[in-house]
mmCIF file of C-alpha atoms and ligand atoms in Angstrom:
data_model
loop_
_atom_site.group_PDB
_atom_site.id
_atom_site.type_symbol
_atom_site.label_atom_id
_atom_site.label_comp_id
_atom_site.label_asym_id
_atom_site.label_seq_id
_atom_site.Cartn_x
_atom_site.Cartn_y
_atom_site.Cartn_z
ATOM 1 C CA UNK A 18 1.172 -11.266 -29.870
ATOM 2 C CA UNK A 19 -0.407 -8.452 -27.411
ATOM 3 C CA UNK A 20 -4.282 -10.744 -28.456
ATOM 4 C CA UNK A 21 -2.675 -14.229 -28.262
ATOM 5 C CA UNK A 22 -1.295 -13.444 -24.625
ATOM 6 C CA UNK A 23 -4.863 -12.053 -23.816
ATOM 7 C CA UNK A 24 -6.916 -14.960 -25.233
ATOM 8 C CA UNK A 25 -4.668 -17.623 -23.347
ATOM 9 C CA UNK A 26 -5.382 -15.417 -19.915
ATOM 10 C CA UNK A 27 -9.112 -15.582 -20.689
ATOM 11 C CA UNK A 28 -8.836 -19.155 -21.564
ATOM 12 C CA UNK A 29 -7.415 -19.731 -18.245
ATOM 13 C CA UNK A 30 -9.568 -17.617 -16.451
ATOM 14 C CA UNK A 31 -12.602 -19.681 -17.324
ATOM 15 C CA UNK A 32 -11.024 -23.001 -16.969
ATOM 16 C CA UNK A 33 -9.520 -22.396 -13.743
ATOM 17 C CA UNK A 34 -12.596 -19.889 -12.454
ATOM 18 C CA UNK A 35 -10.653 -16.862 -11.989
ATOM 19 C CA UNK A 36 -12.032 -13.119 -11.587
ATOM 20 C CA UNK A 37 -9.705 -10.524 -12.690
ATOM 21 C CA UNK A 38 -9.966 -7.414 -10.664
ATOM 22 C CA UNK A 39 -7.557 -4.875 -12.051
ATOM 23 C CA UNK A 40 -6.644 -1.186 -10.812
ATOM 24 C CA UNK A 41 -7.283 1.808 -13.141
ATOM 25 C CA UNK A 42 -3.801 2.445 -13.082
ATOM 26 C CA UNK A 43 -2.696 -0.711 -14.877
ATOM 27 C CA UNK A 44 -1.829 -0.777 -18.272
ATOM 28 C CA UNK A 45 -4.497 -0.807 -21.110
ATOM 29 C CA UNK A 46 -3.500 -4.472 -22.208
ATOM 30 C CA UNK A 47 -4.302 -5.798 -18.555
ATOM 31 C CA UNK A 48 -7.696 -3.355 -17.829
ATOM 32 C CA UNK A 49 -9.190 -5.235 -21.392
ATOM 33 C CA UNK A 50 -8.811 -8.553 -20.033
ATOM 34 C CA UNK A 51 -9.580 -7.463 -16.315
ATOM 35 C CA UNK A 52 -13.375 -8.486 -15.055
ATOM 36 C CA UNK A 53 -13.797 -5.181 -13.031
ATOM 37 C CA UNK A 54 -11.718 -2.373 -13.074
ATOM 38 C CA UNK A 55 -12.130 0.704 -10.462
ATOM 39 C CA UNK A 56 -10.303 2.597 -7.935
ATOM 40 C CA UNK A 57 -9.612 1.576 -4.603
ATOM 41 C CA UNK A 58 -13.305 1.899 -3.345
ATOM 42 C CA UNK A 59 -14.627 -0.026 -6.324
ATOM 43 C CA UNK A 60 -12.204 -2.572 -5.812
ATOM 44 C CA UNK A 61 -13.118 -2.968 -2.664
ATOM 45 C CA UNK A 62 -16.655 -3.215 -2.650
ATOM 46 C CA UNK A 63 -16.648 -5.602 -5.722
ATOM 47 C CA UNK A 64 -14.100 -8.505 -3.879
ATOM 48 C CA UNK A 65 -16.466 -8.696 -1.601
ATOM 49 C CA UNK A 66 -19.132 -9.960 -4.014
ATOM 50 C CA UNK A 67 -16.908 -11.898 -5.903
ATOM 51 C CA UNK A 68 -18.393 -15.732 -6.977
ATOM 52 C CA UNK A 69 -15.092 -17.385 -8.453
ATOM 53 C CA UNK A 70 -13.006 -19.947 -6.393
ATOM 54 C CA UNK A 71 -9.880 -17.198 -7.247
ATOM 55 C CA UNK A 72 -9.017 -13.757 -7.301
ATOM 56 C CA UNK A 73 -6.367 -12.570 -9.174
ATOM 57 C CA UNK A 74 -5.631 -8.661 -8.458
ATOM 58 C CA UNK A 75 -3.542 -6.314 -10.546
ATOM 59 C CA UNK A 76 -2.283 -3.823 -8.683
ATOM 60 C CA UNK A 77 -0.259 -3.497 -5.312
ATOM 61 C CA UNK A 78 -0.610 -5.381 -2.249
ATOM 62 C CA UNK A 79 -3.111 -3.860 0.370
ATOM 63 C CA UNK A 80 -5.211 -4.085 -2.601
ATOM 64 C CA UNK A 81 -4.862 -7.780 -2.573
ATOM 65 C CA UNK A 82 -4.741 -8.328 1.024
ATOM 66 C CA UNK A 83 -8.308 -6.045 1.052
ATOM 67 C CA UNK A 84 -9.420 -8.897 -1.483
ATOM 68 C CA UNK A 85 -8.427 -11.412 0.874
ATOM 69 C CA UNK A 86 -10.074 -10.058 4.055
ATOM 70 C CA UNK A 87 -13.400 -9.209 1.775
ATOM 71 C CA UNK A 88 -13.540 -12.760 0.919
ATOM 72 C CA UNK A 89 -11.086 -14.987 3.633
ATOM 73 C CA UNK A 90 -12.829 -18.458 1.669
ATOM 74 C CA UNK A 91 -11.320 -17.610 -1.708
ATOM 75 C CA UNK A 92 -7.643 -17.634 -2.552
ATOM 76 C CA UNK A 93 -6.658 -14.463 -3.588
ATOM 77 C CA UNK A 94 -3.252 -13.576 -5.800
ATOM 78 C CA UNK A 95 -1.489 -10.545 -6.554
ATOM 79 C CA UNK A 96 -0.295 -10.304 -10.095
ATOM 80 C CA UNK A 97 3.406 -9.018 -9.237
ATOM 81 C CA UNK A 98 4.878 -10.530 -5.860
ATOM 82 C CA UNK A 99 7.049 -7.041 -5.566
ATOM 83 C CA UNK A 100 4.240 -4.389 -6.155
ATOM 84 C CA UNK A 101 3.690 -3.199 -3.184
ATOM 85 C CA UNK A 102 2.733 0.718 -2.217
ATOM 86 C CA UNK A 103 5.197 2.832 -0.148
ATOM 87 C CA UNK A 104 2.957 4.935 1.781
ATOM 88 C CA UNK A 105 0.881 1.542 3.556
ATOM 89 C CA UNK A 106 4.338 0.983 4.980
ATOM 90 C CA UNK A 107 4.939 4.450 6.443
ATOM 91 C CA UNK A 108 3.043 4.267 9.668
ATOM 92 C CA UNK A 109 3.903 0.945 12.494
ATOM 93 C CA UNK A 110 0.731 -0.289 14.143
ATOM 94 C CA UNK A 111 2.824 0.488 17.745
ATOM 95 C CA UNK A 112 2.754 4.256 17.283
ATOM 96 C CA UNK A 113 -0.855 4.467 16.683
ATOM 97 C CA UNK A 114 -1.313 2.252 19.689
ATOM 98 C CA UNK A 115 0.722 5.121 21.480
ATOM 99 C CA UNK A 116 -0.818 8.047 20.020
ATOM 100 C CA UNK A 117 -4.329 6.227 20.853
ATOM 101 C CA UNK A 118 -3.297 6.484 24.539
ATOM 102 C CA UNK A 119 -2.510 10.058 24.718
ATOM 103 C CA UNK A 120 -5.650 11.026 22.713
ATOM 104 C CA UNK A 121 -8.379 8.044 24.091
ATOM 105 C CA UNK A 122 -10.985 10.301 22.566
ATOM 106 C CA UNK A 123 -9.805 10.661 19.323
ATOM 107 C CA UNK A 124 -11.270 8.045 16.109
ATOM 108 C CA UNK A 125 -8.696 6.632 14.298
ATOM 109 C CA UNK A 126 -9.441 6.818 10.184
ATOM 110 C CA UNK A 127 -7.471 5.400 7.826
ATOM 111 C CA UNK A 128 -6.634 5.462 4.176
ATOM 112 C CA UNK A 129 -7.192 2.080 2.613
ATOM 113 C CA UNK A 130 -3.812 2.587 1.373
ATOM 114 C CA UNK A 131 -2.471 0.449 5.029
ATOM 115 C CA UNK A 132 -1.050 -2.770 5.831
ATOM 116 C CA UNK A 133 -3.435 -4.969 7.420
ATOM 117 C CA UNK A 134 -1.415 -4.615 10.493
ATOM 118 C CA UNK A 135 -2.607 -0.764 10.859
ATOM 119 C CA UNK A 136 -5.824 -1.353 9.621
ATOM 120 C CA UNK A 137 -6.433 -3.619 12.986
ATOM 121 C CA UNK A 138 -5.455 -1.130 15.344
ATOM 122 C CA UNK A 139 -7.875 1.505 13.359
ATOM 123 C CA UNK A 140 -11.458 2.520 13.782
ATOM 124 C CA UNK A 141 -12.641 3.229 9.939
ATOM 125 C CA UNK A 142 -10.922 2.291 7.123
ATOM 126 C CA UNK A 143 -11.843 5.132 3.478
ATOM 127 C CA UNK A 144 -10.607 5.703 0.129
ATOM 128 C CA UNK A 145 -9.636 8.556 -1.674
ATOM 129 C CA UNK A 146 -13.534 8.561 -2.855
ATOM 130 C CA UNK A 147 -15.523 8.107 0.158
ATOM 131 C CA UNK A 148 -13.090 9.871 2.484
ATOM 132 C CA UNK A 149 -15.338 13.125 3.108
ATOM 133 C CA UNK A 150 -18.600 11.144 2.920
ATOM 134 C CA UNK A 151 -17.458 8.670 5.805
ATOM 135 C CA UNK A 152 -15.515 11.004 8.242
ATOM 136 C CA UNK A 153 -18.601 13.296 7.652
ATOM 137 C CA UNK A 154 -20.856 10.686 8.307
ATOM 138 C CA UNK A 155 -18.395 9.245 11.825
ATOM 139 C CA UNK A 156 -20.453 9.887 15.106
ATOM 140 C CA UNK A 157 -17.328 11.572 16.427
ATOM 141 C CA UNK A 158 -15.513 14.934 16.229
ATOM 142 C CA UNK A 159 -12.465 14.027 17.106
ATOM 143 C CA UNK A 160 -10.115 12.410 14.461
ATOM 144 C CA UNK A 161 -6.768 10.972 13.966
ATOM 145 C CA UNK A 162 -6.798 10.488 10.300
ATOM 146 C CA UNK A 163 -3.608 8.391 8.489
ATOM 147 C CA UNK A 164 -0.991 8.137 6.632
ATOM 148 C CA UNK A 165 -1.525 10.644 4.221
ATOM 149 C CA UNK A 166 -1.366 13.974 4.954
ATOM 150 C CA UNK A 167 -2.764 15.578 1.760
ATOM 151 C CA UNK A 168 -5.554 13.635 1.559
ATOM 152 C CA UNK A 169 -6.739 14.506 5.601
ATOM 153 C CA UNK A 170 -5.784 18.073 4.828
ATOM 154 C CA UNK A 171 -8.906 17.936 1.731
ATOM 155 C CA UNK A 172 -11.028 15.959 4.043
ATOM 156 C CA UNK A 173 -9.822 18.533 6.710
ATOM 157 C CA UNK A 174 -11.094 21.499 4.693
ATOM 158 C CA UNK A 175 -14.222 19.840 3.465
ATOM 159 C CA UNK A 176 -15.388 18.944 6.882
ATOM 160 C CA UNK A 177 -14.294 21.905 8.934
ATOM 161 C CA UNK A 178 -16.720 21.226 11.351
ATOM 162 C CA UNK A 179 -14.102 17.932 12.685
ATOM 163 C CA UNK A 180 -11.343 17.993 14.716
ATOM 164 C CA UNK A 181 -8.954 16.659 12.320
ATOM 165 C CA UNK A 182 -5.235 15.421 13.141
ATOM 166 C CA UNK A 183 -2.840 14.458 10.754
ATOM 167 C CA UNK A 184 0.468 12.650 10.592
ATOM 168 C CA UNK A 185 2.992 13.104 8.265
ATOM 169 C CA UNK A 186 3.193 10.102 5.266
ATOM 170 C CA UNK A 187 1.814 10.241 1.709
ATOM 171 C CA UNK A 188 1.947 9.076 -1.729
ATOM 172 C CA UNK A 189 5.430 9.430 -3.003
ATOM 173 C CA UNK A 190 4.263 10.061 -6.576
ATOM 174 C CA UNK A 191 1.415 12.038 -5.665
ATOM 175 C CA UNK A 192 3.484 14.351 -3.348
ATOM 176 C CA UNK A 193 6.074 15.200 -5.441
ATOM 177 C CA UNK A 194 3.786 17.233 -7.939
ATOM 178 C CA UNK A 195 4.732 21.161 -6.870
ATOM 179 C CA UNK A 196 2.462 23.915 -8.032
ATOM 180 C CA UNK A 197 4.992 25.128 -10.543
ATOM 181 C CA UNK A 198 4.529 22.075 -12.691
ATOM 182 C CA UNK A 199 0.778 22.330 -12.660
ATOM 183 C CA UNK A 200 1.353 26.222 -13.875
ATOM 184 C CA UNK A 201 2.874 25.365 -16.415
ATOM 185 C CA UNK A 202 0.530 22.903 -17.604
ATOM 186 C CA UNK A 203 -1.608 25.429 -17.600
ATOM 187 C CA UNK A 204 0.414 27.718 -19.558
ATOM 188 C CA UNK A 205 0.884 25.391 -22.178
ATOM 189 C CA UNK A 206 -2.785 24.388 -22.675
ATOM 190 C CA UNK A 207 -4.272 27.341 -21.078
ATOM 191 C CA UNK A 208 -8.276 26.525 -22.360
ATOM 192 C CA UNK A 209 -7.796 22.754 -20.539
ATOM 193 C CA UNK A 210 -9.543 21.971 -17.207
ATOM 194 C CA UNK A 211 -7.206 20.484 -14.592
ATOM 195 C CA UNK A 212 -8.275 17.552 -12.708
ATOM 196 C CA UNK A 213 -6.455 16.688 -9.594
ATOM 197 C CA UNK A 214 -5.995 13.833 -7.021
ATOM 198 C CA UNK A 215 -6.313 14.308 -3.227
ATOM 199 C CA UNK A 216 -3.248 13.220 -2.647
ATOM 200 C CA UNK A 217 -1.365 16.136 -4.439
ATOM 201 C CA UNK A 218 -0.256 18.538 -2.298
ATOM 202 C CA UNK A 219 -2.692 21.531 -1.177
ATOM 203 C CA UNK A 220 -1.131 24.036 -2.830
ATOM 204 C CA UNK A 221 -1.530 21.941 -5.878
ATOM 205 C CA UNK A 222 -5.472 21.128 -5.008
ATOM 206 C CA UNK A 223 -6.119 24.306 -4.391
ATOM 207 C CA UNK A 224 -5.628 25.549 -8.043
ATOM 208 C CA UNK A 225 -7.288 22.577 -9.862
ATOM 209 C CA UNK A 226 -10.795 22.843 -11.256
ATOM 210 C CA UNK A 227 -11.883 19.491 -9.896
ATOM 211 C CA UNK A 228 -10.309 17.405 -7.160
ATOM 212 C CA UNK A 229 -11.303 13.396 -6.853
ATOM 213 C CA UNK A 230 -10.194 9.713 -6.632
ATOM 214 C CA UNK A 231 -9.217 8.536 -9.811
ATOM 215 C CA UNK A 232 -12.472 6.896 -10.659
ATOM 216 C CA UNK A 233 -14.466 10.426 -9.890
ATOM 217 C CA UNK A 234 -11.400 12.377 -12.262
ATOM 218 C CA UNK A 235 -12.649 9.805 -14.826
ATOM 219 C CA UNK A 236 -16.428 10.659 -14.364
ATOM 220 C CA UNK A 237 -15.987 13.930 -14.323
ATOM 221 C CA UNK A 238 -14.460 14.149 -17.612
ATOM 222 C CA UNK A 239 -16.881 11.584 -19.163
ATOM 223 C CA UNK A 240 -19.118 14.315 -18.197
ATOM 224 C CA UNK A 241 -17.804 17.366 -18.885
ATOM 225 C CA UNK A 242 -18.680 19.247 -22.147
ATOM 226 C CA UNK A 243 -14.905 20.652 -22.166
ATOM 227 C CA UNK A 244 -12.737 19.524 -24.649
ATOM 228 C CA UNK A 245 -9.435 19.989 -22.857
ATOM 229 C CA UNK A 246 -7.962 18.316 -19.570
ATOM 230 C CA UNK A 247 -4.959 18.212 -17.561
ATOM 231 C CA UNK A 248 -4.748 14.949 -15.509
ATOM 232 C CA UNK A 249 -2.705 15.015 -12.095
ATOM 233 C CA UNK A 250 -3.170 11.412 -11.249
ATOM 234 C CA UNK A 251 -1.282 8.155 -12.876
ATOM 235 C CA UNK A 252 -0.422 9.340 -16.036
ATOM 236 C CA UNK A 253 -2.335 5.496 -17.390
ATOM 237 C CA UNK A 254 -5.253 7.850 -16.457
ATOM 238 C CA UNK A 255 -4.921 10.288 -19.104
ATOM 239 C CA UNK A 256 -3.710 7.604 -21.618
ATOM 240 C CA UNK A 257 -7.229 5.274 -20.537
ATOM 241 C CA UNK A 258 -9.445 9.154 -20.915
ATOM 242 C CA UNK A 259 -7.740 9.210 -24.368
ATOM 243 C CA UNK A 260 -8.788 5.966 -25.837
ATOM 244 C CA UNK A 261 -12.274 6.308 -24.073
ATOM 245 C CA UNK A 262 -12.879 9.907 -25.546
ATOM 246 C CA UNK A 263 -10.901 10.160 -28.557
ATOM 247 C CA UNK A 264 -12.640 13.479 -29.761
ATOM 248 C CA UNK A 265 -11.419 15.361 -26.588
ATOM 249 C CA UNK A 266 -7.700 15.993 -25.813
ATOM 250 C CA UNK A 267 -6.122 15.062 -22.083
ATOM 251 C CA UNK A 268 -2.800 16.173 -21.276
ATOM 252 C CA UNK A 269 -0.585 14.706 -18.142
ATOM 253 C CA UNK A 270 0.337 17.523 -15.729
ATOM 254 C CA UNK A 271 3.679 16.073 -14.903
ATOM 255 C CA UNK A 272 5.854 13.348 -16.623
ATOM 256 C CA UNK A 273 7.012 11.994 -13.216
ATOM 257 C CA UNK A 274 3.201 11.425 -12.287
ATOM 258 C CA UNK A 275 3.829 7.440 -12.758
ATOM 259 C CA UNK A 276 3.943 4.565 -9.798
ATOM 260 C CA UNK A 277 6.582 2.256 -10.323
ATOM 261 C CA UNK A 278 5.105 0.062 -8.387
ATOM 262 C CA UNK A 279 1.549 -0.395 -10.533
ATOM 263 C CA UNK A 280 3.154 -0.265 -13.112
ATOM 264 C CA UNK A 281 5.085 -3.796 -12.081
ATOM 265 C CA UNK A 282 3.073 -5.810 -13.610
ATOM 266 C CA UNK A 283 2.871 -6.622 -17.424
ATOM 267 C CA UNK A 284 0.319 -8.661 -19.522
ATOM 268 C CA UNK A 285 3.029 -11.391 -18.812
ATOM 269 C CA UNK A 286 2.377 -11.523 -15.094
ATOM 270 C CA UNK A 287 -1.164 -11.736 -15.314
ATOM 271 C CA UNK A 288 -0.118 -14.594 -17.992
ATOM 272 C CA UNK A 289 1.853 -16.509 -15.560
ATOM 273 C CA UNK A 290 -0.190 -15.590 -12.374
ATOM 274 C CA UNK A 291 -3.476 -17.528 -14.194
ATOM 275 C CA UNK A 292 -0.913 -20.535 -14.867
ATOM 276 C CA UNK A 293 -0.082 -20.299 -11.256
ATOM 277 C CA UNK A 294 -3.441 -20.153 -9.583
ATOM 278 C CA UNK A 295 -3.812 -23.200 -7.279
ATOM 279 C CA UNK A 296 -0.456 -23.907 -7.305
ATOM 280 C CA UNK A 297 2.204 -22.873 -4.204
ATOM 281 C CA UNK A 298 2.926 -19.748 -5.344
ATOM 282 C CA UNK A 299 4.734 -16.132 -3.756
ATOM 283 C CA UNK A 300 2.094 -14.285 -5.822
ATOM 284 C CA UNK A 301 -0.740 -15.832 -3.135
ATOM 285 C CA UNK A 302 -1.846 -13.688 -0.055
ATOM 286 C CA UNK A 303 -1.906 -16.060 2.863
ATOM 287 C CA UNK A 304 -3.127 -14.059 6.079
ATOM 288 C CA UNK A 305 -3.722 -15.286 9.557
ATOM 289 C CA UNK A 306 -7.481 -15.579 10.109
ATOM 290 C CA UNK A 307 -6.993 -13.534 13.477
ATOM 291 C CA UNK A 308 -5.360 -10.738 11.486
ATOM 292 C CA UNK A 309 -8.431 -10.567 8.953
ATOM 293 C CA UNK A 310 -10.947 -10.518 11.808
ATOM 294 C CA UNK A 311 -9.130 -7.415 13.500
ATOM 295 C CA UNK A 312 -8.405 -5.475 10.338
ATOM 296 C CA UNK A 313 -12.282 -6.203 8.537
ATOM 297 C CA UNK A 314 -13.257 -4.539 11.630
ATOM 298 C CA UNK A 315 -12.210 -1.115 10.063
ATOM 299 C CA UNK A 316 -12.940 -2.122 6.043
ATOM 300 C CA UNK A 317 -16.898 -3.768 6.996
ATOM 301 C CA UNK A 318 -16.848 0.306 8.386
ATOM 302 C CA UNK A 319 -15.889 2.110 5.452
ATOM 303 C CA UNK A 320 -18.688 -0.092 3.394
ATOM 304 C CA UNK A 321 -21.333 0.477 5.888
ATOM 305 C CA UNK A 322 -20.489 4.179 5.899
ATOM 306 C CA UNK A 323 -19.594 5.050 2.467
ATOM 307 C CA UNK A 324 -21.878 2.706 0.757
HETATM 308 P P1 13P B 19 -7.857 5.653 -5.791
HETATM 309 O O1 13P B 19 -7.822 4.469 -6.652
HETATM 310 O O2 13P B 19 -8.745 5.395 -4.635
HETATM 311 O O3 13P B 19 -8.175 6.910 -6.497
HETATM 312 O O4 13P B 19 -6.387 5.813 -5.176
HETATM 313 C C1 13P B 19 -5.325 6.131 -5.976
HETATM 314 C C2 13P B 19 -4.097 5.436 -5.609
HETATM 315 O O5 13P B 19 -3.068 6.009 -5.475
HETATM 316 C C3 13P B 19 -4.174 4.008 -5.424
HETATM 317 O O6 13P B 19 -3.009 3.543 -4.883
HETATM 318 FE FE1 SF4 B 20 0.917 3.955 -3.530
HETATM 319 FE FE2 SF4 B 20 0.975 6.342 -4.686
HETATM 320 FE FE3 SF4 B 20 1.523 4.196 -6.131
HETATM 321 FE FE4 SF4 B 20 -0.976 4.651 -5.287
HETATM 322 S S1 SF4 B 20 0.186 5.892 -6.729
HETATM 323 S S2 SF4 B 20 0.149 2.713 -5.210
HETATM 324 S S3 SF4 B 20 -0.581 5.601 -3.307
HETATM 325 S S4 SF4 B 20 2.710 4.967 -4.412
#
């Protein structure tokens, strides 16, 4: 059933000149059929190279709307209309404007993980993988960096030689990982290496072996000549490690470590999203062309910088 669903997408794909871009935290199912899969930064470099008429994305919306600003001539679809990510609606363009004001000397950076809305009113635009290379690179030592506090705080620390403010907002799932859960990961598989995203807490950080974006936690382990790993990112992460390494054993550091919102979308929306290409459809990201100009400003940034 699972191969019949995927053989019709790739069917359609071809016949209706689709690319498939696909999040690492989708399900296994969709990241087979998918044409690239990545984290945010990947993502986001490949739209913008993309030579199909469409893009379908799987994941949640700003990484669609990224898509769209990457490559405003294409039409651009996300595979589940409701997916959307909690933190890019944490901060209001208007109180950036404001804090802007008071602090006139201060560059605003920004996850990518931001409506387009924000991302126009920002400087530089990063990802959870080029974050230290780009504010590091920034001709400026002053910097406001948003929404999510955890990951400024590890840029914070790995560039102490900024000015670094940060605003409260983060990843819900992320966040809510507390040191005592990673301890006792590490009590029950006490030989395992713990990998960590940036947007766990500090105190979390702070007692992992490696800290990355989800595409780096997957190189390092690809690399690594340990046999054991705790994952504290998506818990799809650990399951995608498994199937790629099956002699080495990965572990998820919490049970709650899981989006609801990636994980949305089923093989059966990425079905019905390739039926719907070219079609009216709710799934298609339709941005005013003045809004893309403002916000590319910030993304055509974090490319030049990080790339
Ligand atoms: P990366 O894909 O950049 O690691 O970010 C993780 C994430 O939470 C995406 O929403
Ligand atoms: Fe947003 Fe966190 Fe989900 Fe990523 S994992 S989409 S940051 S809520």
């Amino acid at each position: 059933m699972i191969k019949d669903i995927q053989q019709k997408i790739l069917d359609l794909k071809s016949e209706k000149d689709i690319c498939i871009l696909a999040h690492s935290y989708q399900a296994k199912e969709i990241v087979e059929i998918a044409d690239i899969t990545g984290d945010s930064y990947k993502l986001s470099v490949e739209a913008a190279k993309v030579q199909n008429k469409n893009i379908l994305m799987c994941g949640v919306h700003f990484m669609a709307e990224t898509a769209k600003m990457l490559s405003p001539e294409k039409r651009v679809y996300l595979s589940h209309p409701d997916a959307g990510c909690p933190m890019a609606e944490q901060m209001e363009p208007e109180m950036i404007l404001e804090l802007k004001k008071r602090e006139p000397d201060r560059k605003v950076v920004c996850y990518v993980n931001t409506t387009a809305a924000l991302k126009a009113v920002c400087d530089v635009c990063v990802t959870s993988s080029s974050a230290v290379k780009i504010v590091k690179a920034m001709d400026a030592e002053k910097i406001l960096f948003i929404p999510d506090c955890n990951l400024g705080a590890f840029v914070q620390k790995a560039c102490p030689e900024k000015d670094i403010m940060l605003l409260q907002g983060g990843c819900p799932v992320h966040a809510a990982i507390t040191r005592d859960e990673l301890l006792e990961a590490k009590a029950a598989h006490p030989n395992a290496l713990v990998l960590v995203h940036p947007e766990c807490r500090p105190e979390v950080t702070e007692l992992c072996d490696y800290a990355g974006s989800t595409s780096d936690i997957m190189n390092y382990a690809a690399k690594s000549d340990a046999k054991e790993f705790i994952i504290g990112t998506e818990n799809s992460i650990a399951e995608h490690l498994q199937y790629r390494f099956p002699e080495k054993e990965f572990y998820v550091m919490s049970k709650r470590l899981i989006c609801p919102n990636m994980k949305l979308t089923t093989l059966m929306d990425v079905y019905k999203s390739c039926l719907e290409v070219g079609t009216e459809t709710k799934r298609e990201i339709i941005m005013e062309q003045e809004l893309i100009e403002k916000a590319k400003v910030c993304i055509n940034e974090m490319i030049r910088l990080g790339g």
